[in-house]
Amino acid sequence: MSEVESRNFIEQIIDKDLAEGVYDTVHTRFPPEPNGYLHIGHAKSILLNYGLAQEYGGKFNMRFDDTNPTKEKEEFVESIKEDIAWLGADWEDRLFFASNYFDDMYEAAVKLIKKGKAYVSDLSAEEIREYRGTLTEAGKEDPYAKRSIEESLRLFEDMKEGRFEDGEKVLRARIDMASPNINMRDPVIYRVAHMHHHNTGDKWCIYPMYDFAHPIEDAIEGITHSICTLEFEDHRPLYDWVVRELEYPHPPKQIEFAKLYLTNVVTGKRYIKKLVEEGIVDGWDDPRLVSIAALRRRGFTPESIKKFVELCGVSKANSSVDYAMLEYCIREDLKLKCPRMMAVLNPVKLIIDNYPEDQVELLSAPNNLENEALGSRQIPFGKELYIEREDFMEEPPKKYFRLFPGNEVRLMNAYFVKCTGCVKDENGKVTEVHCTYDAASRGGNSPDGRKVKGTIHWVPVKEAIKAEVRLYENIIDEEKGVYNEDGSLNLNPNSLTVLKECYLEPSFADAKAYDRFQFVRNGFFCVDANAFGVSAGSPDDNLVFNRIVSLKSSFVLPKKED
Ligand code: ATP
Ligand code: MG
């Protein structure tokens, strides 16, 4: 895959700005509202902003957009910082809180009033909506728009001093009630809200509106390119109006790009929050979610997410990306990095009748056939092994090349074994598979040129480590419909399968939280960090693995357009 790509539209804008001397540096920021955990869409925005700063030798700021005290929480501030650091975006010493600029914003509002560009209005929210007009009809003049500058200054001061109830007065920008853009029809820029703020406490009872606050935050920090998503396109004229009227010497520029959506999963903070609050998933980091915390717990790497957002590109058109593309990226990233080990997820015993009773021999196995640097390991082999239940069939269909009475297969890295039969319980369930081995086939090599069609993996019974394994399917199956008739999400009932009795080869003994492995034939897995160490002292019952991704996919990398 070629790494050389044509410059995206944002790079083109920046190139032009630098060439024309509009800016002489690039300074970006990521401005999350601390009202939830970040998700894969935010990862795109973070990596885009950070990546541009790096590419142009500029700076990247981290800024909490915490101007709305209702929904914001300290817990989210911490999780967001952790997630961004994990992704590798470094804000150095530039961690900011928009709420630290409340004084500047207040001063900015006063400046607008003094210029005759803002006024205090007594209209209720309801009346403001009525006066605003529609897409086809101009708005009506606010009866309070004629208020003198002095009176507005005094009333705005009174708003700040807490002399009004919530909703009693607002500050509006004076722009154009007849503008075809509704956002320009004298937007509210300050409101009264007697609310406690997580950072400023009870100091303020007036709070700025987003469209007024955001350009000020950008301008104060010296941001050059303020990148946001498409829903703000119609707000850009207001953004420009604010920075122009406040006469900032180096006005920042807003650029919009399309949000990232993924098929078959839930993106959107609001929807993820609902699943968490309704207890449908096990917290914000449930591995079925695509929050950054969930992707990390599931076993995704920062590199895989970076690769993914690069492949997605930046665009002005909304679209959904196939979840399979994210899976492709993690497979590509892990295939050379992870050791390939044996783990049996759905076990049945295999007994080698002609193998000496108490003999144990150590067999060598390469850790990764495509990457010799990962070396090899020794695995104990004995008379009793675990194999996958599906690797034996008493009455096999055509083209089944694994164990069935009379058939010979290779035990991976070990020996040829020939199936002699099985033992069943009173319900007809197979409890043991029996076979004989050919001692001359040590290492899994044919002693005389005879061929076997199947190779299966195994784990020695005596030395096996028991573990729980969790398999995931997408939380939504878009082919079956995203929503139910009542508007609720149509969730996949099979999104989580818990396998309580899985056996791993003893080389897993040192596995730690977040360690990743390829389980032969079964996919890539990661040690669950939440379960790890829960009952310290008994490693056997707290080792839990999440399947990151299975091995195969029908996904084909889309061709890049020129
Ligand atoms: P959501 O839509 O999930 O509720 P949000 O836009 O309300 O998210 P913010 O905290 O306001 O979340 O977003 C911080 C930044 O991340 C903004 O610049 C926003 O445009 C960007 N962002 C949010 N969602 C996506 C997405 N799906 N793809 C790309 N960027 C996104
Ligand atoms: Mg938002």
Coordinates of C-alpha atoms and ligand atoms in Angstrom, one line a residue:
M1 CA 0.0 0.0 0.0
S2 CA 1.5 3.3 -1.0
E3 CA 2.0 5.8 1.7
V4 CA 2.2 8.7 -0.7
E5 CA -1.2 10.3 -0.9
S6 CA -2.4 13.4 -2.5
R7 CA -2.9 16.3 -0.1
N8 CA -6.3 16.5 1.6
F9 CA -8.4 19.6 1.3
I10 CA -7.4 20.8 4.8
E11 CA -3.7 20.6 3.9
Q12 CA -4.4 22.4 0.7
I13 CA -6.0 25.3 2.7
I14 CA -3.1 25.4 5.1
D15 CA -0.5 25.3 2.3
K16 CA -2.2 28.2 0.6
D17 CA -2.5 30.2 3.9
L18 CA 1.3 29.7 4.6
A19 CA 2.2 30.6 1.0
E20 CA 0.1 33.8 1.1
G21 CA 1.3 34.8 4.5
V22 CA -2.1 34.6 6.1
Y23 CA -0.4 32.7 8.9
D24 CA 3.2 31.9 9.4
T25 CA 2.7 28.9 11.7
V26 CA 0.1 26.2 12.2
H27 CA -1.6 25.9 15.6
T28 CA -4.4 23.4 16.1
R29 CA -6.4 22.2 19.0
F30 CA -8.8 19.4 20.1
P31 CA -11.7 20.8 22.1
P32 CA -13.9 18.1 23.6
E33 CA -16.8 18.8 25.9
P34 CA -16.2 16.7 29.0
N35 CA -19.7 15.2 28.9
G36 CA -18.8 11.6 28.0
Y37 CA -16.0 9.3 26.9
L38 CA -14.2 9.9 23.6
H39 CA -15.0 7.5 20.7
I40 CA -13.4 6.5 17.4
G41 CA -14.8 9.6 15.7
H42 CA -13.0 11.8 18.2
A43 CA -9.8 9.8 17.6
K44 CA -10.0 10.9 14.0
S45 CA -10.3 14.5 15.0
I46 CA -7.5 14.2 17.6
L47 CA -5.1 12.5 15.2
L48 CA -6.0 14.9 12.4
N49 CA -5.3 18.0 14.5
Y50 CA -2.2 16.6 16.1
G51 CA -1.0 15.2 12.8
L52 CA -1.3 18.6 11.1
A53 CA 0.6 20.4 13.9
Q54 CA 3.4 17.8 13.6
E55 CA 3.4 17.9 9.8
Y56 CA 3.9 21.7 9.7
G57 CA 6.2 21.9 12.7
G58 CA 3.4 23.7 14.6
K59 CA 1.6 23.3 17.9
F60 CA -1.3 21.3 19.2
N61 CA -3.5 22.4 22.2
M62 CA -5.7 20.3 24.4
R63 CA -8.7 22.3 25.5
F64 CA -11.7 21.3 27.5
D65 CA -14.7 23.1 26.1
D66 CA -16.4 23.3 29.5
T67 CA -18.6 26.3 29.1
N68 CA -21.9 24.4 29.7
P69 CA -22.0 23.4 33.3
T70 CA -25.0 21.1 33.1
K71 CA -23.6 17.9 31.8
E72 CA -19.9 18.1 32.6
K73 CA -18.1 15.9 35.0
E74 CA -14.6 15.5 36.4
E75 CA -14.6 11.7 35.6
F76 CA -14.8 12.6 31.9
V77 CA -12.0 15.1 32.1
E78 CA -9.7 12.3 33.4
S79 CA -10.8 9.7 30.9
I80 CA -10.4 12.1 28.0
K81 CA -6.8 13.0 29.0
E82 CA -5.9 9.3 29.4
D83 CA -7.4 8.5 26.0
I84 CA -5.6 11.3 24.1
A85 CA -2.3 10.4 25.7
W86 CA -2.8 6.8 24.8
L87 CA -3.4 7.7 21.2
G88 CA 0.0 9.5 21.3
A89 CA -1.2 13.1 20.8
D90 CA 1.1 15.2 22.9
W91 CA -0.2 18.6 24.0
E92 CA 3.1 19.3 25.9
D93 CA 2.3 22.0 28.5
R94 CA -0.8 23.3 26.6
L95 CA -3.7 21.9 28.5
F96 CA -6.5 24.5 28.7
F97 CA -10.0 24.9 30.0
A98 CA -12.4 27.2 28.3
S99 CA -13.9 28.1 31.6
N100 CA -10.6 29.8 32.5
Y101 CA -11.5 32.3 29.9
F102 CA -14.8 33.3 31.4
D103 CA -13.4 36.7 32.4
D104 CA -12.1 37.4 28.9
M105 CA -15.5 36.3 27.5
Y106 CA -17.3 38.7 29.8
E107 CA -15.0 41.5 28.7
A108 CA -15.5 40.6 25.1
A109 CA -19.3 40.8 25.6
V110 CA -18.9 44.2 27.2
K111 CA -16.8 45.4 24.3
L112 CA -19.6 44.3 21.8
I113 CA -22.2 46.2 23.9
K114 CA -20.0 49.3 23.9
K115 CA -19.7 49.0 20.1
G116 CA -23.4 48.8 19.8
K117 CA -23.0 45.2 18.6
A118 CA -24.9 43.5 21.4
Y119 CA -27.9 44.3 23.6
V120 CA -29.7 42.8 26.5
S121 CA -33.2 41.4 25.7
D122 CA -36.1 40.5 27.9
L123 CA -37.7 38.2 25.4
S124 CA -38.3 34.6 26.7
A125 CA -36.7 31.7 24.9
E126 CA -40.1 31.0 23.4
E127 CA -40.5 34.5 22.1
I128 CA -37.0 34.6 20.7
R129 CA -37.9 31.5 18.7
E130 CA -41.1 33.1 17.4
Y131 CA -39.3 36.3 16.4
R132 CA -36.5 34.4 14.7
G133 CA -38.5 33.6 11.5
T134 CA -38.0 30.6 9.3
L135 CA -35.9 29.5 6.4
T136 CA -38.2 31.3 4.1
E137 CA -39.3 34.2 6.3
A138 CA -37.1 36.9 7.7
G139 CA -37.1 37.4 11.5
K140 CA -38.7 40.3 13.4
E141 CA -36.8 43.0 15.2
D142 CA -36.4 42.4 18.9
P143 CA -38.3 45.2 20.7
Y144 CA -35.4 45.5 23.1
A145 CA -32.9 46.0 20.3
K146 CA -33.4 49.7 20.7
R147 CA -32.1 49.8 24.2
S148 CA -29.3 52.3 24.8
I149 CA -25.7 51.1 25.2
E150 CA -25.7 52.4 28.7
E151 CA -28.9 50.5 29.7
S152 CA -27.6 47.3 28.1
L153 CA -24.3 47.7 30.0
R154 CA -26.1 48.1 33.2
L155 CA -28.4 45.2 32.7
F156 CA -25.6 42.9 31.6
E157 CA -23.8 43.8 34.8
D158 CA -26.9 43.0 36.7
M159 CA -27.1 39.7 34.9
K160 CA -23.6 38.9 36.1
E161 CA -24.4 40.1 39.7
G162 CA -27.2 37.5 39.9
R163 CA -30.1 40.1 39.9
F164 CA -32.1 38.0 37.5
E165 CA -33.7 34.6 37.4
D166 CA -32.6 32.0 34.8
G167 CA -34.1 32.9 31.4
E168 CA -35.2 36.4 32.5
K169 CA -32.7 38.2 30.4
V170 CA -30.2 37.3 27.6
L171 CA -27.5 39.1 25.8
R172 CA -27.9 39.0 22.0
A173 CA -25.4 39.9 19.3
R174 CA -26.8 42.6 17.0
I175 CA -26.3 41.3 13.5
D176 CA -29.1 40.9 11.0
M177 CA -32.7 39.7 11.7
A178 CA -33.2 39.3 7.9
S179 CA -30.1 37.2 7.2
P180 CA -30.8 34.1 5.1
N181 CA -28.6 32.3 7.7
I182 CA -30.7 31.9 10.9
N183 CA -27.6 31.7 13.0
M184 CA -27.0 35.4 12.1
R185 CA -30.4 36.6 13.3
D186 CA -29.2 38.3 16.5
P187 CA -28.0 35.1 18.2
V188 CA -28.1 34.8 22.0
I189 CA -24.5 35.0 23.2
Y190 CA -24.9 35.0 27.0
R191 CA -27.6 33.5 29.2
V192 CA -28.4 33.6 32.9
A193 CA -28.0 30.2 34.6
H194 CA -27.6 29.8 38.3
M195 CA -25.5 26.7 38.1
H196 CA -22.4 25.3 39.8
H197 CA -19.5 24.8 37.5
H198 CA -16.9 22.0 38.0
N199 CA -14.0 24.5 37.6
T200 CA -15.3 27.9 38.5
G201 CA -17.7 26.9 41.2
D202 CA -20.4 29.5 42.0
K203 CA -18.4 32.5 40.6
W204 CA -20.6 32.8 37.6
C205 CA -24.4 32.8 37.1
I206 CA -24.1 33.8 33.4
Y207 CA -22.6 31.5 30.8
P208 CA -21.6 32.2 27.2
M209 CA -23.1 30.3 24.3
Y210 CA -20.9 27.9 22.3
D211 CA -20.9 30.0 19.1
F212 CA -19.7 33.0 21.0
A213 CA -17.2 31.2 23.3
H214 CA -15.5 29.0 20.8
P215 CA -14.0 31.6 18.5
I216 CA -12.8 33.6 21.6
E217 CA -11.1 30.4 23.0
D218 CA -9.4 29.9 19.6
A219 CA -8.3 33.5 19.3
I220 CA -6.9 33.7 22.9
E221 CA -4.8 30.6 22.3
G222 CA -3.5 31.8 19.0
I223 CA -5.1 28.9 17.1
T224 CA -4.7 29.3 13.3
H225 CA -6.9 26.5 11.9
S226 CA -9.9 25.6 14.0
I227 CA -11.0 22.3 12.7
C228 CA -14.5 21.1 13.4
T229 CA -17.2 18.9 11.9
L230 CA -19.8 19.7 9.2
E231 CA -22.7 20.6 11.4
F232 CA -20.9 23.9 12.2
E233 CA -20.6 25.0 8.6
D234 CA -23.6 27.3 8.9
H235 CA -22.1 28.7 12.0
R236 CA -18.9 29.9 10.3
P237 CA -20.3 33.3 9.4
L238 CA -21.0 33.9 13.1
Y239 CA -17.5 32.6 14.1
D240 CA -16.0 35.1 11.6
W241 CA -18.3 37.9 12.9
V242 CA -17.2 37.3 16.5
V243 CA -13.4 37.3 15.7
R244 CA -13.8 40.4 13.4
E245 CA -16.0 42.5 15.8
L246 CA -13.6 41.7 18.7
E247 CA -10.7 42.8 16.5
Y248 CA -8.3 40.0 17.3
P249 CA -5.0 40.7 15.5
H250 CA -4.6 37.1 14.2
P251 CA -8.1 35.8 13.6
P252 CA -8.4 32.0 13.5
K253 CA -10.0 30.2 10.6
Q254 CA -12.7 27.6 11.0
I255 CA -12.6 24.5 8.7
E256 CA -15.2 21.8 8.6
F257 CA -14.8 18.1 7.7
A258 CA -17.3 15.2 7.7
K259 CA -17.7 13.1 10.9
L260 CA -16.5 9.6 10.9
Y261 CA -19.2 7.0 11.2
L262 CA -18.7 3.2 11.3
T263 CA -21.2 0.5 10.3
N264 CA -22.6 -2.0 12.8
V265 CA -21.5 -0.1 15.9
V266 CA -22.8 2.8 17.9
T267 CA -21.0 6.1 17.4
G268 CA -22.2 9.3 19.0
K269 CA -21.6 10.1 22.6
R270 CA -25.3 10.4 23.3
Y271 CA -26.1 6.8 22.1
I272 CA -23.1 5.3 23.8
K273 CA -24.1 7.0 27.0
K274 CA -27.6 5.6 26.8
L275 CA -26.3 2.0 26.4
V276 CA -24.1 2.6 29.5
E277 CA -26.8 4.2 31.6
E278 CA -29.3 1.5 30.7
G279 CA -26.8 -1.2 31.8
I280 CA -27.0 -2.8 28.3
V281 CA -23.2 -2.8 28.2
D282 CA -20.7 -3.1 31.0
G283 CA -19.6 0.5 31.3
W284 CA -18.0 3.0 28.9
D285 CA -15.1 0.6 28.2
D286 CA -17.3 -2.4 27.3
P287 CA -15.3 -4.0 24.4
R288 CA -18.4 -4.0 22.1
L289 CA -18.3 -0.2 22.1
V290 CA -16.0 2.0 20.0
S291 CA -15.2 4.4 22.7
I292 CA -11.4 4.8 22.8
A293 CA -11.4 3.2 26.3
A294 CA -13.3 0.2 24.9
L295 CA -11.0 -0.2 21.9
R296 CA -8.0 -0.1 24.2
R297 CA -9.6 -2.7 26.5
R298 CA -10.5 -4.9 23.6
G299 CA -6.9 -4.9 22.4
F300 CA -6.7 -2.3 19.6
T301 CA -3.4 -0.5 19.4
P302 CA -2.9 3.2 18.9
E303 CA -1.0 2.4 15.6
S304 CA -4.0 0.5 14.3
I305 CA -6.4 3.4 14.9
K306 CA -3.9 5.8 13.3
K307 CA -3.7 3.6 10.3
F308 CA -7.5 3.4 10.2
V309 CA -8.1 7.1 10.3
E310 CA -5.4 7.6 7.6
L311 CA -7.2 5.1 5.3
C312 CA -10.5 6.9 6.0
G313 CA -9.0 10.2 4.8
V314 CA -10.7 13.6 5.4
S315 CA -13.7 14.6 3.4
K316 CA -16.5 17.1 3.1
A317 CA -19.2 14.4 2.5
N318 CA -20.8 12.3 5.3
S319 CA -20.5 8.6 4.9
S320 CA -20.1 5.4 6.9
V321 CA -16.9 3.4 6.9
D322 CA -17.1 -0.4 7.0
Y323 CA -16.3 -1.8 10.5
A324 CA -14.3 -4.5 8.6
M325 CA -11.8 -1.8 7.6
L326 CA -11.0 -1.2 11.3
E327 CA -10.5 -5.0 11.7
Y328 CA -8.2 -5.1 8.7
C329 CA -6.1 -2.4 10.4
I330 CA -5.6 -4.2 13.6
R331 CA -4.9 -7.5 11.9
E332 CA -2.3 -5.9 9.8
D333 CA -0.7 -4.2 12.8
L334 CA -0.7 -7.4 15.0
K335 CA 0.2 -10.1 12.5
L336 CA 4.0 -9.6 12.9
K337 CA 4.0 -8.3 16.5
C338 CA 2.2 -11.0 18.4
P339 CA 3.3 -14.5 19.2
R340 CA 1.1 -17.2 17.8
M341 CA 0.2 -19.6 20.5
M342 CA -2.1 -22.5 21.1
A343 CA -5.3 -22.1 23.1
V344 CA -8.3 -24.4 23.0
L345 CA -11.6 -22.5 23.3
N346 CA -14.1 -25.4 23.3
P347 CA -12.2 -28.4 24.7
V348 CA -12.5 -32.1 24.5
K349 CA -9.8 -34.5 25.7
L350 CA -7.6 -36.4 23.2
I351 CA -5.9 -39.4 24.6
I352 CA -3.0 -41.0 22.9
D353 CA -3.3 -44.7 23.8
N354 CA 0.2 -45.7 22.8
Y355 CA 2.0 -42.8 24.4
P356 CA 3.9 -43.7 27.6
E357 CA 1.9 -43.0 30.7
D358 CA 3.9 -40.4 32.6
Q359 CA 6.2 -39.2 29.8
V360 CA 6.4 -35.5 29.2
E361 CA 8.6 -34.2 26.4
L362 CA 9.3 -30.6 25.4
L363 CA 8.6 -29.7 21.8
S364 CA 9.8 -26.6 20.2
A365 CA 7.4 -24.2 18.3
P366 CA 8.2 -21.0 16.4
N367 CA 6.5 -17.9 17.9
N368 CA 5.6 -16.3 14.6
L369 CA 6.2 -17.9 11.3
E370 CA 6.4 -14.6 9.5
N371 CA 8.7 -12.9 12.0
E372 CA 11.6 -15.0 13.2
A373 CA 12.7 -12.3 15.5
L374 CA 10.0 -13.4 17.9
G375 CA 12.0 -16.6 18.5
S376 CA 10.6 -19.9 19.6
R377 CA 9.3 -21.6 22.8
Q378 CA 9.1 -25.1 24.3
I379 CA 5.7 -26.7 24.9
P380 CA 5.3 -29.8 27.1
F381 CA 3.6 -32.7 25.3
G382 CA 2.0 -35.7 27.0
K383 CA -0.5 -38.5 26.8
E384 CA -3.5 -36.4 27.4
L385 CA -4.3 -33.2 25.4
Y386 CA -7.1 -30.8 24.9
I387 CA -8.2 -30.2 21.4
E388 CA -11.1 -28.2 20.0
R389 CA -14.4 -30.2 20.1
E390 CA -15.1 -29.3 16.5
D391 CA -11.8 -31.0 15.5
F392 CA -13.4 -34.4 16.0
M393 CA -16.5 -35.8 14.3
E394 CA -17.7 -39.3 14.6
E395 CA -19.4 -39.2 11.3
P396 CA -17.7 -36.5 9.2
P397 CA -19.2 -34.8 6.2
K398 CA -17.3 -34.8 2.9
K399 CA -14.1 -32.6 2.9
Y400 CA -13.7 -32.9 6.7
F401 CA -10.0 -33.5 7.1
R402 CA -9.7 -33.4 10.9
L403 CA -10.1 -36.2 13.4
F404 CA -12.6 -39.0 12.7
P405 CA -12.2 -42.7 13.3
G406 CA -9.5 -44.1 11.0
N407 CA -8.2 -40.6 9.9
E408 CA -4.7 -39.3 10.5
V409 CA -3.9 -35.7 11.2
R410 CA -0.9 -33.6 12.4
L411 CA -0.8 -32.2 15.9
M412 CA 0.8 -28.9 15.3
N413 CA 4.5 -28.9 16.0
A414 CA 4.1 -32.4 17.5
Y415 CA 3.2 -35.7 15.9
F416 CA 1.0 -37.5 13.4
V417 CA -1.9 -39.1 15.3
K418 CA -4.5 -41.5 13.9
C419 CA -8.0 -41.5 15.4
T420 CA -9.2 -44.8 16.8
G421 CA -12.6 -43.8 18.3
C422 CA -14.2 -41.9 21.1
V423 CA -16.0 -42.3 24.4
K424 CA -19.4 -40.8 25.0
D425 CA -21.5 -40.1 28.1
E426 CA -25.1 -41.2 28.6
N427 CA -26.4 -38.3 26.6
G428 CA -24.2 -39.2 23.6
K429 CA -21.8 -36.3 24.2
V430 CA -18.2 -37.1 23.3
T431 CA -16.1 -37.0 26.4
E432 CA -12.8 -38.4 25.1
V433 CA -11.3 -38.9 21.7
H434 CA -8.7 -41.7 21.3
C435 CA -5.8 -42.0 19.0
T436 CA -2.4 -43.5 18.5
Y437 CA 0.7 -41.6 17.5
D438 CA 3.6 -42.3 15.2
A439 CA 6.8 -41.7 17.2
A440 CA 8.8 -41.3 14.0
S441 CA 6.8 -38.1 13.1
R442 CA 8.2 -35.9 15.9
G443 CA 8.0 -32.2 15.1
G444 CA 5.0 -32.9 12.9
N445 CA 7.1 -34.1 10.0
S446 CA 6.1 -37.0 7.9
P447 CA 8.4 -40.0 8.5
D448 CA 8.0 -41.6 5.1
G449 CA 6.5 -39.1 2.8
R450 CA 2.9 -40.0 3.6
K451 CA 0.6 -36.9 3.7
V452 CA -2.1 -35.7 6.1
K453 CA -4.6 -33.1 5.1
G454 CA -5.4 -31.7 8.5
T455 CA -3.3 -29.9 11.2
I456 CA -4.9 -29.2 14.5
H457 CA -3.7 -27.4 17.6
W458 CA -3.7 -28.8 21.2
V459 CA -2.8 -28.0 24.8
P460 CA -1.3 -30.5 27.3
V461 CA -3.9 -31.4 30.0
K462 CA -1.5 -31.5 32.9
E463 CA 0.2 -28.2 32.3
A464 CA -2.8 -26.3 30.8
I465 CA -3.8 -22.9 32.1
K466 CA -7.5 -22.3 32.4
A467 CA -8.9 -19.1 31.2
E468 CA -12.1 -17.3 30.3
V469 CA -12.5 -16.1 26.7
R470 CA -15.0 -13.6 25.5
L471 CA -16.0 -13.5 21.8
Y472 CA -17.7 -10.5 20.3
E473 CA -19.9 -9.7 17.4
N474 CA -20.9 -6.2 16.4
I475 CA -23.5 -4.8 18.7
I476 CA -25.7 -3.9 15.8
D477 CA -26.3 -5.8 12.6
E478 CA -27.2 -3.3 10.0
E479 CA -28.5 -5.9 7.6
K480 CA -31.2 -6.6 10.2
G481 CA -31.9 -3.0 10.7
V482 CA -30.4 -0.4 13.1
Y483 CA -33.7 0.5 14.8
N484 CA -36.7 -1.4 16.1
E485 CA -40.3 -0.1 15.4
D486 CA -40.4 1.8 18.7
G487 CA -37.2 3.7 17.7
S488 CA -34.9 1.8 20.1
L489 CA -31.7 0.3 18.9
N490 CA -32.0 -3.2 17.4
L491 CA -29.2 -4.8 19.4
N492 CA -27.6 -8.1 18.3
P493 CA -28.4 -10.6 21.1
N494 CA -25.2 -12.5 20.2
S495 CA -22.8 -9.6 20.6
L496 CA -21.1 -11.3 23.6
T497 CA -20.3 -15.0 24.0
V498 CA -18.5 -16.0 27.2
L499 CA -16.5 -19.2 27.2
K500 CA -15.7 -20.2 30.8
E501 CA -13.5 -23.2 30.3
C502 CA -10.7 -22.6 27.8
Y503 CA -7.3 -24.1 28.1
L504 CA -4.0 -22.4 27.1
E505 CA -0.5 -23.7 26.7
P506 CA 1.7 -23.0 29.8
S507 CA 3.7 -20.3 27.9
F508 CA 0.8 -18.0 28.8
A509 CA 1.8 -18.1 32.5
D510 CA 3.3 -14.6 32.4
A511 CA 0.5 -12.9 30.5
K512 CA -0.3 -9.4 31.8
A513 CA -3.1 -7.0 31.3
Y514 CA -3.2 -5.7 27.7
D515 CA -0.8 -8.4 26.4
R516 CA -1.9 -9.5 22.9
F517 CA -1.6 -12.9 21.3
Q518 CA -2.6 -14.7 18.2
F519 CA -4.5 -17.9 19.2
V520 CA -3.8 -20.4 16.4
R521 CA -6.8 -20.6 14.1
N522 CA -9.0 -18.5 16.4
G523 CA -7.9 -14.9 16.0
F524 CA -6.1 -12.2 18.0
F525 CA -6.8 -11.9 21.7
C526 CA -5.9 -9.5 24.5
V527 CA -5.8 -10.0 28.3
D528 CA -8.8 -8.1 29.7
A529 CA -7.4 -5.4 32.0
N530 CA -10.5 -5.1 34.1
A531 CA -10.6 -8.7 35.0
F532 CA -6.9 -9.1 35.4
G533 CA -5.8 -9.5 39.0
V534 CA -9.3 -9.3 40.3
S535 CA -8.8 -12.3 42.5
A536 CA -5.0 -12.0 42.9
G537 CA -3.3 -15.1 44.1
S538 CA -5.3 -17.5 41.9
P539 CA -4.2 -16.7 38.4
D540 CA -6.2 -19.6 37.0
D541 CA -9.5 -18.1 37.5
N542 CA -8.9 -14.5 36.7
L543 CA -7.2 -14.7 33.3
V544 CA -9.8 -13.3 30.9
F545 CA -9.2 -12.8 27.2
N546 CA -11.1 -10.6 24.8
R547 CA -11.1 -11.5 21.1
I548 CA -9.9 -8.4 19.3
V549 CA -10.6 -9.8 15.8
S550 CA -10.9 -13.2 14.1
L551 CA -8.3 -14.1 11.5
K552 CA -10.3 -14.1 8.3
S553 CA -12.3 -11.5 6.5
S554 CA -13.8 -10.9 3.2
F555 CA -12.7 -7.3 3.5
V556 CA -10.8 -5.8 0.6
L557 CA -8.9 -2.6 1.0
P558 CA -10.7 0.0 -1.1
K559 CA -8.7 1.5 -4.0
K560 CA -7.6 5.1 -3.4
E561 CA -9.0 7.6 -5.8
D562 CA -6.6 10.1 -7.3
Ligands
ATP1 P1 -20.9 13.4 19.6 O1 -21.4 13.8 18.2 O2 -20.4 12.0 19.6 O3 -21.9 13.7 20.6 P2 -19.6 15.8 20.0 O4 -19.3 16.5 18.7 O5 -20.7 16.3 20.8 O6 -19.6 14.3 19.8 P3 -17.3 17.1 21.3 O7 -16.7 16.7 22.6 O8 -18.1 18.3 21.2 O9 -18.3 15.9 20.9 O10 -16.3 16.9 20.1 C1 -14.9 17.3 20.2 C2 -14.4 17.4 18.8 O11 -14.5 16.1 18.2 C3 -15.2 18.3 17.9 O12 -14.3 19.1 17.2 C4 -16.0 17.4 17.0 O13 -16.3 18.1 15.8 C5 -15.1 16.2 16.9 N1 -15.9 15.0 16.6 C6 -17.0 14.6 17.3 N2 -17.5 13.4 16.7 C7 -16.7 13.2 15.6 C8 -16.8 12.2 14.6 N3 -17.7 11.2 14.6 N4 -15.8 12.3 13.6 C9 -14.9 13.2 13.6 N5 -14.8 14.2 14.6 C10 -15.7 14.2 15.6
MG2 MG -20.6 18.6 21.2

